[in-house]
C-alpha positions as YAML, in Angstrom:
chain: A
units: angstrom
residues:
- id: 1
  name: MET
  ca: [-189.51, -43.94, -26.92]
- id: 2
  name: LYS
  ca: [-185.84, -42.96, -26.03]
- id: 3
  name: LYS
  ca: [-183.34, -42.14, -28.96]
- id: 4
  name: VAL
  ca: [-179.20, -43.53, -28.71]
- id: 5
  name: VAL
  ca: [-177.10, -40.16, -27.94]
- id: 6
  name: ALA
  ca: [-173.84, -41.62, -26.68]
- id: 7
  name: VAL
  ca: [-171.60, -45.01, -28.03]
- id: 8
  name: SER
  ca: [-169.05, -46.45, -27.36]
- id: 9
  name: GLY
  ca: [-166.08, -43.63, -27.50]
- id: 10
  name: ASP
  ca: [-167.88, -40.73, -26.93]
- id: 11
  name: ILE
  ca: [-167.59, -38.71, -23.28]
- id: 12
  name: LEU
  ca: [-170.36, -37.87, -21.19]
- id: 13
  name: SER
  ca: [-170.93, -35.75, -18.32]
- id: 14
  name: VAL
  ca: [-174.72, -35.93, -16.97]
- id: 15
  name: THR
  ca: [-174.52, -32.51, -14.37]
- id: 16
  name: PRO
  ca: [-177.21, -30.67, -12.92]
- id: 17
  name: GLU
  ca: [-177.00, -28.42, -15.76]
- id: 18
  name: GLY
  ca: [-177.70, -30.82, -18.33]
- id: 19
  name: VAL
  ca: [-175.55, -33.32, -20.57]
- id: 20
  name: LEU
  ca: [-173.60, -32.56, -22.55]
- id: 21
  name: VAL
  ca: [-171.77, -35.45, -25.06]
- id: 22
  name: ASN
  ca: [-168.45, -34.83, -26.23]
- id: 23
  name: GLN
  ca: [-169.15, -31.61, -24.42]
- id: 24
  name: THR
  ca: [-172.12, -30.06, -26.39]
- id: 25
  name: LEU
  ca: [-175.13, -29.53, -23.81]
- id: 26
  name: LEU
  ca: [-177.77, -31.61, -25.52]
- id: 27
  name: PRO
  ca: [-181.72, -29.30, -26.07]
- id: 28
  name: PHE
  ca: [-184.28, -30.76, -22.74]
- id: 29
  name: SER
  ca: [-181.45, -32.45, -20.97]
- id: 30
  name: LYS
  ca: [-180.98, -30.12, -17.22]
- id: 31
  name: PRO
  ca: [-182.30, -32.78, -15.05]
- id: 32
  name: LYS
  ca: [-185.81, -32.66, -12.35]
- id: 33
  name: LEU
  ca: [-185.00, -33.00, -9.39]
- id: 34
  name: LYS
  ca: [-189.12, -33.46, -9.14]
- id: 35
  name: ASP
  ca: [-191.07, -34.84, -11.71]
- id: 36
  name: GLY
  ca: [-194.37, -34.07, -12.37]
- id: 37
  name: ILE
  ca: [-196.52, -34.71, -9.31]
- id: 38
  name: ASN
  ca: [-193.83, -33.70, -6.50]
- id: 39
  name: ARG
  ca: [-191.54, -37.67, -6.46]
- id: 40
  name: THR
  ca: [-188.28, -37.49, -5.67]
- id: 41
  name: LEU
  ca: [-186.04, -38.01, -9.08]
- id: 42
  name: PRO
  ca: [-182.78, -39.72, -8.85]
- id: 43
  name: GLN
  ca: [-180.17, -38.35, -9.87]
- id: 44
  name: TRP
  ca: [-177.20, -39.97, -12.06]
- id: 45
  name: ARG
  ca: [-174.13, -38.78, -12.65]
- id: 46
  name: THR
  ca: [-170.59, -37.87, -14.18]
- id: 47
  name: LEU
  ca: [-168.15, -36.49, -15.27]
- id: 48
  name: ASP
  ca: [-166.24, -36.35, -18.87]
- id: 49
  name: TYR
  ca: [-166.87, -40.67, -18.76]
- id: 50
  name: SER
  ca: [-165.86, -42.24, -22.28]
- id: 51
  name: LEU
  ca: [-168.22, -44.92, -22.59]
- id: 52
  name: LYS
  ca: [-166.69, -48.85, -22.71]
- id: 53
  name: GLU
  ca: [-167.83, -51.12, -25.66]
- id: 54
  name: ASN
  ca: [-171.44, -51.87, -25.18]
- id: 55
  name: GLU
  ca: [-172.57, -48.94, -22.70]
- id: 56
  name: VAL
  ca: [-175.39, -46.36, -24.92]
- id: 57
  name: MET
  ca: [-176.70, -43.12, -23.62]
- id: 58
  name: THR
  ca: [-180.54, -43.16, -24.03]
- id: 59
  name: MET
  ca: [-182.58, -40.49, -23.53]
- id: 60
  name: THR
  ca: [-185.89, -38.42, -25.91]
- id: 61
  name: SER
  ca: [-185.45, -34.75, -27.76]
- id: 62
  name: GLN
  ca: [-188.60, -33.45, -27.29]
- id: 63
  name: SER
  ca: [-189.46, -33.29, -23.14]
- id: 64
  name: GLU
  ca: [-187.53, -32.01, -20.40]
- id: 65
  name: TRP
  ca: [-189.88, -34.58, -19.23]
- id: 66
  name: SER
  ca: [-188.87, -38.10, -20.12]
- id: 67
  name: PHE
  ca: [-187.56, -40.09, -17.27]
- id: 68
  name: ASP
  ca: [-184.41, -41.21, -18.75]
- id: 69
  name: GLY
  ca: [-180.83, -41.54, -19.38]
- id: 70
  name: ARG
  ca: [-180.30, -38.48, -17.35]
- id: 71
  name: TYR
  ca: [-181.57, -40.10, -14.43]
- id: 72
  name: TYR
  ca: [-181.39, -44.23, -14.91]
- id: 73
  name: GLY
  ca: [-178.03, -43.67, -15.98]
- id: 74
  name: LEU
  ca: [-176.19, -46.10, -18.96]
- id: 75
  name: VAL
  ca: [-177.90, -49.29, -20.64]
- id: 76
  name: HIS
  ca: [-176.49, -51.97, -22.21]
- id: 77
  name: THR
  ca: [-176.55, -52.95, -25.33]
- id: 78
  name: ARG
  ca: [-177.53, -56.81, -24.70]
- id: 79
  name: GLN
  ca: [-180.64, -54.18, -22.87]
- id: 80
  name: ILE
  ca: [-182.00, -52.68, -26.20]
- id: 81
  name: LYS
  ca: [-185.15, -54.93, -27.02]
- id: 82
  name: GLY
  ca: [-186.23, -53.55, -30.55]
- id: 83
  name: MET
  ca: [-185.92, -50.32, -32.40]
- id: 84
  name: ILE
  ca: [-187.92, -48.49, -34.55]
- id: 85
  name: THR
  ca: [-188.50, -46.14, -37.78]
- id: 86
  name: PRO
  ca: [-190.38, -43.71, -37.52]
- id: 87
  name: ILE
  ca: [-192.28, -43.23, -41.40]
- id: 88
  name: TRP
  ca: [-193.45, -39.85, -40.88]
- id: 89
  name: VAL
  ca: [-192.33, -37.09, -38.73]
- id: 90
  name: ILE
  ca: [-194.40, -34.19, -37.99]
- id: 91
  name: ASN
  ca: [-191.64, -31.50, -36.73]
- id: 92
  name: LYS
  ca: [-194.16, -29.34, -33.43]
- id: 93
  name: ARG
  ca: [-191.61, -26.90, -33.69]
- id: 94
  name: GLU
  ca: [-190.69, -26.02, -37.47]
- id: 95
  name: LYS
  ca: [-193.50, -23.30, -38.21]
- id: 96
  name: THR
  ca: [-195.48, -24.20, -40.73]
- id: 97
  name: THR
  ca: [-197.23, -21.07, -41.73]
...
């Protein structure tokens, strides 16, 4: 599952340090050079790019290991086939005791 993290008009940078949307660094966004079984990952870079109409950046906020927009770049809105709406979310990072 990927989230849309940047839309038309947002300023996007993808650097070796991570992904910035409107100059805010996103969590878990530092691109990996290799995947979990040591295969080289593609490296997509852009600096201060203003997303055009119908362009979005997709990523996850749950894992630094996700294969997402950091590697394959922008997605056109016509490529999006559906949308999910979570009905129950557990925040694993939230202390529950």
